[in-house]
Amino acid sequence: MVKDYKKLTYEDIKDYELGAIYSKEKTIFRVFAPEKNVKLSLTMDYRNPRKDIYFMTKNEFGVWETEISGDLDGYYYSYIVDDKYEVTDPYSFTSSINSMYSVVCDMAKTDPKGFKKSIVPHILEEEAIIYEMSVKNYTADKSSGVVDRGKFLGLSEKDSKYHGFKTGLSHLKELGVTHVQLLPIYDFISVDESNERFFDDDNYNWGYDPELYFAPEGSYATDPQNSKSRVYELKKMIQAIHEVNIAVIMDVVYNHTFKSYDSNLNTLGPNYYYRMNKDGTFSNGSGVGNELASERPFVRKLIIDSLKYWVMEYKIDGFRFDLMALIDIDTIRIALKELRKINPNLIIYGEPWMALGTSLPVEKHTVKGSQKSNGFGVFNDIYRDAIKGDTDSFGIGYIQGNHYLKPVIEEGIAGSVHFDKNRWGFTDFASETINYFNCHDNLILYDKLQISLSDLTNIDDYVKLAIGLVMLSFGKPFLYEGNEFNHSKNNDRNSYNSPLFINAINWDDKQENINIFNYTKDLITIRKNIKVFNKIDPEDIRNSLSFMEHIENSLIIYKVKSSKGYVLVAINADIEEKYINSKKLRSFIGFDNFTMEKIFDKEGKNNNIVDDMSLDMLSINVYKIY
């Protein structure tokens, strides 16, 4: 007797395996479609119109199942629904080119040499320094110097250079970041995967258009026609990144799918996989046509199974959730619990907002504040806008001269914890905030500064201020590709499908702005070495962090206790030099006799014993006090 699938809970089905369950002797096919009639279509060549059709049987979970004997590795399959529609398997581990057909895959044949035994970087969450990037953007330009430009393998190549300057993976290692956050690498539907179209101006997309949540994107493979190529080459890329001790965070988009009425999910389970309005239309909190009903058992299972699969099969180290507010908080909590069983150091964070209204109850939204004490983080848009102003227009932030934002900046420096009555914050622990000033969305920093500054003479100093603020704050610092050498997108505010000449990294920028790169690299080294900003407990932060009071708003000066005294940070956001007299400095430090060693300023690392605090215009300075 078939149970009422609507009464099933996630606990009832969480261990029930779906998809094409492969072995050399047989493959079991299972797909959830409780109110439909489903048959299996199977072929060795998807281009052959004559395919073998197999009847399936519906079981007690509303899942259709059939078992086919023999070694089906490499066979193409799809599901025929009500003898009308043909769809792919939502649990496809790989697919034919352009996601036309699912593929049965012996995953053991997709591992690069040594992959199974390769070590996952052991990086504590509080040590994370995150760098967002696109696989395609990073090496697509000829200046990258790699062979497989814009591909998974392009980011696997070692020792790539441009005019003697390191590029690609070598650059990431040189920069010193601990984690790379990759724009979507799962299968998305908005580009033609064929090699012939890879570099076409009208064939670019960031990839926030999900199709198959378990399969890698084929356009990033050197042979998109080969269903195993995308799997093997993605694993090889992850292995190469891990070998330089950098963890890999995957950008996931479980809030919506590219297709709506004609998606594989809606065809198999109409009105189940998506939230629907009372009038029968799709709820559209994503702003692009639909939103997944993450709170329903089989949808929750799809999401959590997918996350666990990427960790276990590909050794992914963390996830960034797109429009995380649309994923119900219970699913996030369950997912995190399951994932941390596999990798205790795994990181989860996301965007604590949505695009439009949703039918998901308010108390289930994963918004800013709901992350408190739940073990995951969210992007800190409050700090972002306080640093450099609004995302797309002429508004200015603290670094450009709106010094009334000083309390907000200090709150961000304190990890957005409840620091005191003037700096309340929205986190329970500093690990819950992602400190950033831009990401792939909206204007990149350099373009934002170009339209918001009246005088561009010292634009590099403003860039350095922004980078310094996120690096010298409690919480997880986050940079976007090219921030470290003034990458520009020519004022494109939404370059999701703009050509590569807008999006791709031009490595000539590194050569021209090597001072910004060296500054960023030095700052990352300083943060790693002094370690004081790794604290996440609010009590530890309150006990170790102090701000200098009764100084002008253009100055922020704070000290943090270290094992050998204090680390002191002095920020001058004014266009004039500033001076802190020795009496005020001694009063702030708390004792008269001390040594003050400047270890960093606007030119980067240095080691100078100084007697006073003279602050260059638009500068961040770091001192050791002992």
XYZ file of C-alpha atoms in Angstrom:
626
model
C 0.000 0.000 0.000
C 1.354 3.424 -1.014
C 1.641 5.832 1.875
C 0.316 9.368 1.630
C 3.538 11.064 0.519
C 2.231 14.358 1.857
C 2.438 12.965 5.407
C 6.016 11.708 5.093
C 8.680 13.501 7.080
C 12.309 14.058 6.165
C 13.266 11.493 8.815
C 11.105 8.899 7.038
C 13.019 9.222 3.768
C 16.431 10.720 4.519
C 18.305 7.419 4.100
C 16.376 6.298 1.019
C 18.660 6.398 -2.010
C 17.433 8.038 -5.215
C 18.886 8.383 -8.703
C 20.734 5.824 -10.835
C 22.284 3.481 -8.245
C 25.098 1.884 -10.201
C 27.043 -1.348 -9.871
C 28.761 -3.415 -12.569
C 26.081 -6.074 -12.232
C 23.004 -3.828 -12.325
C 21.663 -0.313 -12.000
C 18.605 0.595 -9.927
C 16.696 3.679 -11.103
C 14.563 5.588 -8.605
C 12.692 8.863 -9.046
C 10.075 10.607 -6.906
C 6.888 11.336 -8.877
C 3.939 10.487 -6.588
C 1.058 11.508 -8.849
C 2.506 10.646 -12.269
C 3.128 7.593 -14.384
C 6.824 7.148 -15.147
C 8.829 4.965 -17.536
C 12.575 4.710 -18.064
C 14.182 5.518 -21.410
C 17.668 4.030 -21.858
C 20.207 4.093 -24.694
C 23.922 3.867 -25.444
C 23.613 6.867 -27.816
C 21.200 9.667 -26.980
C 21.269 10.798 -30.631
C 19.640 7.526 -31.689
C 15.861 8.110 -31.797
C 15.239 4.450 -30.969
C 15.605 4.010 -27.234
C 14.725 1.149 -24.944
C 11.681 1.830 -22.758
C 11.206 0.084 -19.397
C 8.177 0.050 -17.125
C 8.690 1.160 -13.536
C 6.850 0.373 -10.308
C 5.758 2.935 -7.730
C 6.645 2.059 -4.131
C 5.341 3.174 -0.753
C 7.207 6.478 -0.857
C 5.722 7.593 -4.165
C 9.024 6.669 -5.809
C 9.155 4.909 -9.182
C 11.735 2.155 -9.448
C 13.139 -0.366 -11.890
C 16.249 -2.538 -11.974
C 18.235 -3.184 -15.163
C 20.855 -5.954 -15.252
C 24.308 -5.517 -16.751
C 27.016 -2.866 -16.721
C 25.283 0.363 -17.778
C 28.227 2.706 -17.190
C 27.990 5.496 -19.740
C 24.394 4.795 -20.766
C 22.106 7.768 -21.324
C 18.728 7.782 -19.656
C 15.663 9.921 -19.086
C 12.189 9.536 -17.645
C 8.989 9.479 -19.712
C 6.193 11.087 -17.708
C 2.555 10.243 -18.535
C 3.732 9.191 -22.004
C 3.938 12.908 -22.857
C 7.069 14.449 -21.421
C 10.716 13.412 -21.299
C 12.859 14.777 -18.472
C 16.253 14.257 -16.894
C 16.789 12.760 -13.458
C 17.048 15.419 -10.701
C 19.693 13.144 -9.143
C 21.856 12.981 -12.304
C 25.519 12.641 -11.346
C 26.531 13.734 -14.838
C 24.839 14.364 -18.157
C 25.148 14.641 -21.897
C 26.162 17.972 -23.380
C 23.737 20.778 -22.538
C 21.910 18.652 -19.934
C 19.790 16.875 -22.524
C 20.056 13.421 -20.946
C 21.154 11.965 -17.642
C 24.054 9.514 -17.668
C 24.683 6.383 -15.612
C 28.186 6.779 -14.227
C 30.722 4.551 -12.549
C 32.064 7.328 -10.357
C 35.131 5.278 -9.407
C 36.366 5.787 -12.979
C 36.274 9.568 -12.608
C 38.915 9.959 -9.892
C 42.259 11.518 -10.832
C 45.332 9.654 -9.636
C 45.600 9.926 -5.849
C 42.292 11.778 -5.456
C 40.640 9.376 -3.036
C 43.582 9.526 -0.625
C 44.294 13.233 -1.134
C 44.177 15.388 1.968
C 41.483 17.983 2.569
C 43.024 21.177 4.037
C 42.611 21.377 7.805
C 41.737 25.055 8.181
C 39.768 26.191 11.205
C 36.710 28.308 10.470
C 38.049 31.269 12.448
C 41.183 31.296 10.247
C 39.236 31.638 6.990
C 40.175 34.319 4.451
C 37.740 33.920 1.556
C 38.317 34.814 -2.098
C 35.372 34.707 -4.505
C 36.114 33.856 -8.113
C 34.756 32.369 -11.331
C 36.433 29.365 -12.936
C 35.894 30.906 -16.364
C 36.803 34.496 -15.501
C 40.058 33.611 -13.843
C 41.950 32.067 -16.754
C 39.847 32.829 -19.856
C 41.974 35.788 -20.936
C 45.125 35.015 -22.919
C 47.117 36.945 -20.326
C 46.487 34.095 -17.848
C 49.166 32.072 -19.620
C 47.369 28.751 -19.076
C 46.700 26.133 -21.732
C 43.070 25.264 -20.930
C 41.769 28.801 -20.605
C 38.539 29.235 -18.656
C 38.248 25.535 -17.878
C 38.489 23.422 -14.733
C 41.910 22.278 -15.917
C 43.001 25.874 -16.449
C 42.698 26.438 -12.727
C 44.636 23.208 -12.112
C 47.745 24.387 -13.939
C 50.740 25.270 -11.808
C 53.401 27.945 -12.364
C 51.391 29.996 -14.881
C 52.750 33.527 -15.424
C 52.230 36.744 -17.323
C 55.333 38.882 -17.907
C 56.918 37.119 -14.935
C 53.937 37.751 -12.624
C 52.120 34.722 -11.245
C 48.590 34.048 -12.496
C 45.790 31.558 -11.850
C 46.372 29.003 -9.131
C 49.930 30.239 -8.531
C 48.551 33.712 -7.865
C 46.073 32.387 -5.296
C 48.864 30.612 -3.464
C 51.034 33.738 -3.572
C 48.207 35.939 -2.295
C 47.752 33.730 0.755
C 43.972 33.272 0.942
C 42.726 30.168 2.764
C 39.475 29.526 0.862
C 38.270 30.107 -2.684
C 34.539 30.517 -3.204
C 33.694 29.405 -6.731
C 30.774 30.876 -8.646
C 28.447 28.014 -9.706
C 30.239 24.887 -10.873
C 27.151 22.644 -10.825
C 25.235 22.170 -14.077
C 23.466 25.327 -15.215
C 21.345 25.775 -18.302
C 22.026 29.329 -19.517
C 25.037 28.685 -21.800
C 25.790 26.407 -24.731
C 28.349 23.950 -23.384
C 30.036 23.267 -26.733
C 33.679 24.267 -27.102
C 32.879 26.094 -30.344
C 30.798 28.641 -28.427
C 32.874 28.891 -25.259
C 34.452 32.278 -25.979
C 31.473 33.833 -27.808
C 30.386 37.169 -26.356
C 26.742 36.049 -26.166
C 27.567 32.753 -24.457
C 28.577 33.868 -20.975
C 26.728 33.474 -17.693
C 27.703 33.397 -14.046
C 25.591 30.251 -13.676
C 22.826 31.151 -11.231
C 20.432 29.151 -13.425
C 20.356 25.643 -11.933
C 19.421 22.566 -13.913
C 21.092 19.499 -12.348
C 22.140 19.908 -8.724
C 24.439 16.857 -8.570
C 26.280 17.283 -11.894
C 29.226 19.543 -12.795
C 28.881 22.230 -15.453
C 29.906 20.879 -18.864
C 31.144 24.110 -20.434
C 34.075 24.098 -18.005
C 35.211 20.671 -19.272
C 37.711 20.351 -22.117
C 35.427 17.739 -23.723
C 31.778 18.602 -22.978
C 30.653 15.703 -25.160
C 32.296 13.251 -22.737
C 30.068 12.876 -19.682
C 32.985 11.810 -17.480
C 35.283 14.652 -18.570
C 33.474 17.275 -16.483
C 33.572 15.054 -13.396
C 37.225 14.043 -13.700
C 38.439 17.568 -14.494
C 36.495 19.199 -11.657
C 38.007 16.701 -9.232
C 41.446 17.391 -10.669
C 40.932 21.126 -10.151
C 39.815 20.658 -6.542
C 42.766 18.352 -5.924
C 45.181 20.960 -7.326
C 43.693 23.715 -5.150
C 43.869 21.496 -2.079
C 47.513 20.709 -2.813
C 48.399 24.372 -2.236
C 46.474 24.244 1.076
C 43.461 26.228 -0.087
C 39.939 25.007 0.708
C 37.124 25.087 -1.856
C 33.720 26.649 -1.175
C 30.939 25.979 -3.649
C 28.304 28.566 -4.542
C 24.914 26.799 -4.471
C 21.542 28.021 -5.711
C 18.824 25.994 -4.021
C 16.367 28.881 -3.928
C 15.131 28.483 -7.517
C 15.641 26.686 -10.827
C 16.039 28.257 -14.264
C 12.953 26.480 -15.602
C 9.549 26.604 -13.935
C 6.525 24.838 -15.475
C 8.715 22.724 -17.769
C 11.452 21.835 -15.290
C 12.221 18.208 -14.533
C 11.125 18.803 -10.933
C 7.734 20.298 -11.784
C 7.075 17.706 -14.487
C 7.724 14.869 -12.032
C 6.052 16.496 -9.017
C 3.687 19.320 -10.035
C 2.992 21.778 -7.207
C 5.299 19.832 -4.881
C 8.875 20.963 -5.526
C 7.944 24.657 -5.748
C 6.095 26.984 -3.432
C 2.825 27.994 -5.023
C 0.483 30.910 -4.451
C -3.209 30.328 -3.746
C -4.060 31.244 -7.344
C -1.833 28.457 -8.686
C 1.072 30.672 -9.724
C 4.621 30.188 -8.566
C 5.754 32.003 -5.451
C 8.606 34.197 -6.649
C 10.821 35.289 -3.767
C 13.825 34.702 -6.011
C 12.643 37.310 -8.503
C 13.322 34.997 -11.437
C 10.079 33.038 -11.624
C 9.958 30.415 -8.875
C 11.363 29.204 -5.569
C 11.991 25.698 -4.279
C 9.851 24.496 -1.372
C 12.818 23.539 0.799
C 10.563 22.763 3.769
C 8.938 19.765 2.015
C 10.572 16.399 2.770
C 11.651 15.348 -0.720
C 12.873 18.864 -1.549
C 14.779 19.064 1.726
C 16.203 15.638 0.910
C 17.254 16.789 -2.571
C 19.105 19.765 -1.085
C 20.801 17.878 1.749
C 21.633 14.847 -0.425
C 23.203 17.199 -2.960
C 25.280 19.016 -0.345
C 26.518 15.756 1.186
C 27.301 14.365 -2.254
C 29.538 17.318 -3.169
C 31.428 16.926 0.103
C 31.859 13.152 -0.081
C 32.416 12.718 -3.822
C 34.297 15.941 -4.654
C 35.747 16.899 -1.247
C 34.111 20.330 -1.233
C 34.976 22.256 1.975
C 32.045 24.645 2.296
C 28.986 26.228 0.715
C 27.811 29.745 -0.022
C 24.002 29.922 -0.364
C 22.484 32.236 -2.928
C 19.369 34.039 -1.541
C 19.659 32.007 1.640
C 16.549 33.655 3.096
C 14.422 31.427 0.856
C 15.871 28.216 2.314
C 13.917 27.473 5.478
C 15.977 27.654 8.650
C 15.171 24.045 9.625
C 16.727 22.721 6.409
C 19.842 24.801 7.026
C 20.175 23.474 10.576
C 19.732 19.842 9.496
C 22.141 20.240 6.587
C 24.808 21.770 8.784
C 24.503 18.981 11.333
C 24.852 16.321 8.627
C 27.726 18.048 6.872
C 29.767 18.650 10.009
C 29.688 14.885 10.623
C 31.664 14.531 7.396
C 33.952 17.542 7.793
C 33.989 19.376 11.158
C 35.745 22.363 9.539
C 33.157 22.796 6.794
C 31.906 26.373 6.341
C 28.367 27.461 5.471
C 27.244 31.032 4.864
C 24.933 32.896 2.536
C 22.929 35.919 1.498
C 20.427 36.682 4.291
C 17.899 38.238 1.934
C 15.545 37.520 -0.965
C 14.540 39.423 -4.076
C 10.744 39.586 -3.693
C 8.018 38.383 -1.348
C 7.597 34.689 -0.563
C 4.902 32.354 0.695
C 7.392 30.810 3.154
C 6.306 31.807 6.682
C 8.344 34.665 8.124
C 9.567 32.653 11.110
C 11.207 30.190 8.687
C 13.191 32.788 6.713
C 16.967 32.483 6.993
C 17.667 36.183 7.362
C 20.197 38.301 9.245
C 19.820 37.368 12.898
C 18.534 33.837 12.310
C 22.133 32.673 12.031
C 22.714 33.474 15.721
C 24.311 30.501 17.501
C 23.312 28.242 14.598
C 26.807 27.592 13.277
C 26.649 29.426 9.958
C 27.374 32.915 8.694
C 25.773 35.625 6.583
C 27.025 38.462 4.425
C 27.278 41.699 6.394
C 25.644 44.265 4.115
C 25.586 46.785 6.980
C 29.387 46.830 7.145
C 29.632 46.675 3.332
C 27.619 49.840 2.811
C 29.232 51.647 5.744
C 32.678 51.072 4.223
C 32.067 52.387 0.701
C 28.446 53.525 0.377
C 25.555 52.035 -1.576
C 26.145 49.212 -4.043
C 25.384 50.818 -7.401
C 25.224 54.585 -7.156
C 27.046 57.712 -5.984
C 26.499 57.382 -2.228
C 29.655 57.501 -0.142
C 30.771 55.487 2.843
C 33.268 56.020 5.615
C 36.359 55.719 3.429
C 35.139 58.415 1.014
C 34.438 60.896 3.790
C 31.113 60.063 5.461
C 32.753 59.928 8.854
C 29.447 59.975 10.714
C 29.421 56.241 9.955
C 32.257 55.698 12.427
C 30.086 53.818 15.003
C 28.885 51.433 12.288
C 32.462 50.807 11.160
C 33.524 50.114 14.747
C 30.622 47.688 15.108
C 31.895 45.863 12.023
C 35.445 45.820 13.368
C 34.097 44.155 16.525
C 32.640 41.300 14.473
C 29.114 42.733 14.755
C 28.750 41.184 18.206
C 27.061 43.004 21.092
C 30.134 45.009 22.045
C 28.582 47.781 24.160
C 25.513 50.028 24.278
C 26.666 51.932 21.185
C 27.772 48.936 19.134
C 25.070 46.304 19.356
C 25.613 44.142 16.269
C 23.539 41.271 14.873
C 25.727 38.241 15.656
C 26.207 36.003 18.667
C 29.691 35.038 17.462
C 32.043 36.858 15.103
C 32.259 33.745 12.914
C 28.700 34.535 11.812
C 29.664 37.630 9.808
C 31.194 37.697 6.337
C 32.997 41.058 6.165
C 33.122 42.402 2.617
C 32.758 45.522 0.502
C 31.825 43.861 -2.803
C 31.193 40.496 -4.405
C 30.247 39.411 -7.943
C 26.971 41.364 -7.689
C 26.757 45.131 -8.179
C 29.659 47.515 -8.769
C 33.090 46.169 -8.009
C 35.043 48.399 -5.573
C 37.267 50.116 -8.123
C 34.266 51.081 -10.290
C 32.279 52.232 -7.253
C 35.146 54.513 -6.228
C 35.444 55.919 -9.731
C 31.867 57.216 -9.660
C 31.723 58.235 -5.987
C 35.000 60.139 -5.608
C 35.277 63.726 -6.812
C 39.058 63.409 -7.080
C 40.620 60.154 -8.340
C 44.212 61.175 -7.655
C 44.483 58.985 -4.557
C 42.055 56.218 -5.587
C 44.581 53.526 -4.644
C 44.574 54.794 -1.053
C 40.805 54.338 -0.852
C 41.136 50.795 -2.206
C 43.714 50.076 0.484
C 41.441 51.486 3.198
C 38.614 49.163 2.170
C 40.823 46.082 2.017
C 42.424 46.986 5.333
C 39.085 47.324 7.104
C 37.839 43.839 6.218
C 41.219 42.264 6.960
C 41.639 43.926 10.357
C 38.183 43.148 11.729
C 36.816 40.216 13.673
C 34.836 37.834 11.460
C 35.562 36.263 8.094
C 37.252 38.613 5.577
C 36.050 38.263 1.993
C 37.505 39.584 -1.279
C 36.294 39.326 -4.870
C 38.593 38.330 -7.713
C 40.762 41.231 -8.813
C 40.125 43.477 -5.806
C 43.806 42.987 -5.032
C 44.892 44.709 -8.252
C 42.062 47.126 -9.148
C 40.088 44.885 -11.488
C 37.361 46.878 -13.238
C 34.158 45.803 -14.985
C 33.790 49.132 -16.779
C 30.961 50.188 -14.452
C 28.812 47.160 -15.336
C 26.498 46.847 -12.329
C 25.139 43.408 -13.217
C 27.577 41.512 -15.412
C 25.913 38.101 -15.038
C 25.770 37.624 -18.825
C 28.174 40.310 -20.027
C 31.024 39.286 -22.352
C 34.388 38.106 -21.143
C 35.983 41.448 -21.955
C 33.911 42.767 -19.024
C 34.152 39.813 -16.654
C 37.438 38.065 -17.327
C 40.526 38.826 -15.280
C 43.108 40.701 -17.335
C 46.393 39.813 -15.694
C 47.974 42.972 -17.017
C 46.113 44.613 -14.110
C 48.345 42.782 -11.670
C 51.474 44.109 -13.355
C 50.120 47.670 -13.454
C 48.872 47.597 -9.852
C 51.466 45.430 -8.185
C 51.568 47.838 -5.238
C 47.918 47.052 -4.422
C 48.630 43.338 -4.760
C 51.662 43.492 -2.468
C 49.690 45.548 0.053
C 46.889 42.954 0.099
C 49.312 40.049 0.303
C 51.174 41.702 3.172
C 47.924 42.426 4.984
C 46.847 38.786 4.700
C 50.245 37.736 6.066
C 49.890 40.194 8.962
C 46.417 38.869 9.832
C 47.692 35.286 9.796
C 50.760 36.080 11.868
C 49.250 38.216 14.614
C 46.167 35.935 14.911
C 44.317 38.351 17.215
C 41.356 38.689 14.823
C 40.621 34.957 14.955
C 38.643 35.338 18.171
C 34.947 34.618 17.682
C 33.509 34.494 21.232
C 31.867 37.848 22.111
C 33.231 37.758 25.653
C 36.772 37.268 24.321
C 36.304 40.148 21.921
C 34.914 42.485 24.583
C 37.807 41.599 26.901
C 40.512 42.081 24.288
C 39.279 44.950 22.076
C 39.246 48.641 23.038
C 38.542 51.745 20.944
C 40.174 55.097 21.607
C 37.493 57.568 22.633
C 37.190 61.346 22.162
C 38.999 61.601 18.840
C 37.689 63.039 15.613
C 35.407 60.902 13.483
C 37.921 60.534 10.664
C 40.135 58.515 13.020
C 39.500 55.014 14.313
C 42.115 53.686 16.709
C 41.782 50.389 18.495
C 43.927 47.935 20.404
C 43.594 44.171 20.715
C 45.321 42.133 23.401
C 47.878 39.682 22.103
C 50.056 37.086 23.784
C 52.916 39.607 24.030
C 51.142 42.899 24.632
C 48.818 44.627 22.183
C 48.213 44.955 18.484
C 47.199 48.536 17.763
C 45.431 49.613 14.560
C 45.169 53.275 13.579
C 42.950 54.312 10.663
C 43.107 57.792 9.200
C 40.248 58.263 6.729
C 40.970 61.949 6.271
C 42.731 63.582 3.316
C 45.119 65.253 5.766
C 47.861 63.754 7.925
C 47.037 63.266 11.595
C 49.078 63.078 14.771
C 48.262 61.445 18.116
C 50.263 62.968 20.958
C 52.221 60.741 23.310
C 50.121 61.640 26.355
C 46.883 60.466 24.734
C 48.633 57.388 23.411
C 50.035 56.453 26.842
C 46.635 56.936 28.407
C 45.059 54.602 25.828
C 47.758 51.941 26.122
C 47.483 52.044 29.921
C 51.145 52.340 30.896
C 54.014 54.765 30.313
C 56.939 52.607 29.305
C 56.373 50.583 26.183
C 57.921 49.894 22.790
C 55.854 50.683 19.719
C 56.836 48.829 16.563
C 55.086 49.747 13.329
C 54.619 46.548 11.326
C 52.326 47.795 8.547
C 51.299 51.026 6.818
C 49.937 52.142 3.447
C 53.105 50.901 1.720
C 52.741 47.414 3.199
C 54.844 45.497 5.705
C 57.652 47.172 7.605
C 59.357 46.812 10.965
C 60.246 50.163 12.500
C 60.429 51.191 16.123
C 58.613 54.526 16.389
C 58.211 57.080 19.176
C 54.970 58.692 18.103
C 51.916 58.113 15.975
C 52.042 60.152 12.795
C 49.365 58.953 10.419
C 49.532 59.498 6.682
C 46.380 60.653 4.943
C 44.005 57.819 3.950
C 46.028 55.140 5.692
C 45.771 52.088 7.902
C 48.667 51.472 10.274
C 49.362 48.459 12.462
C 51.672 48.476 15.496
C 52.895 45.973 18.032
C 52.916 47.357 21.557
C 55.124 45.600 24.111
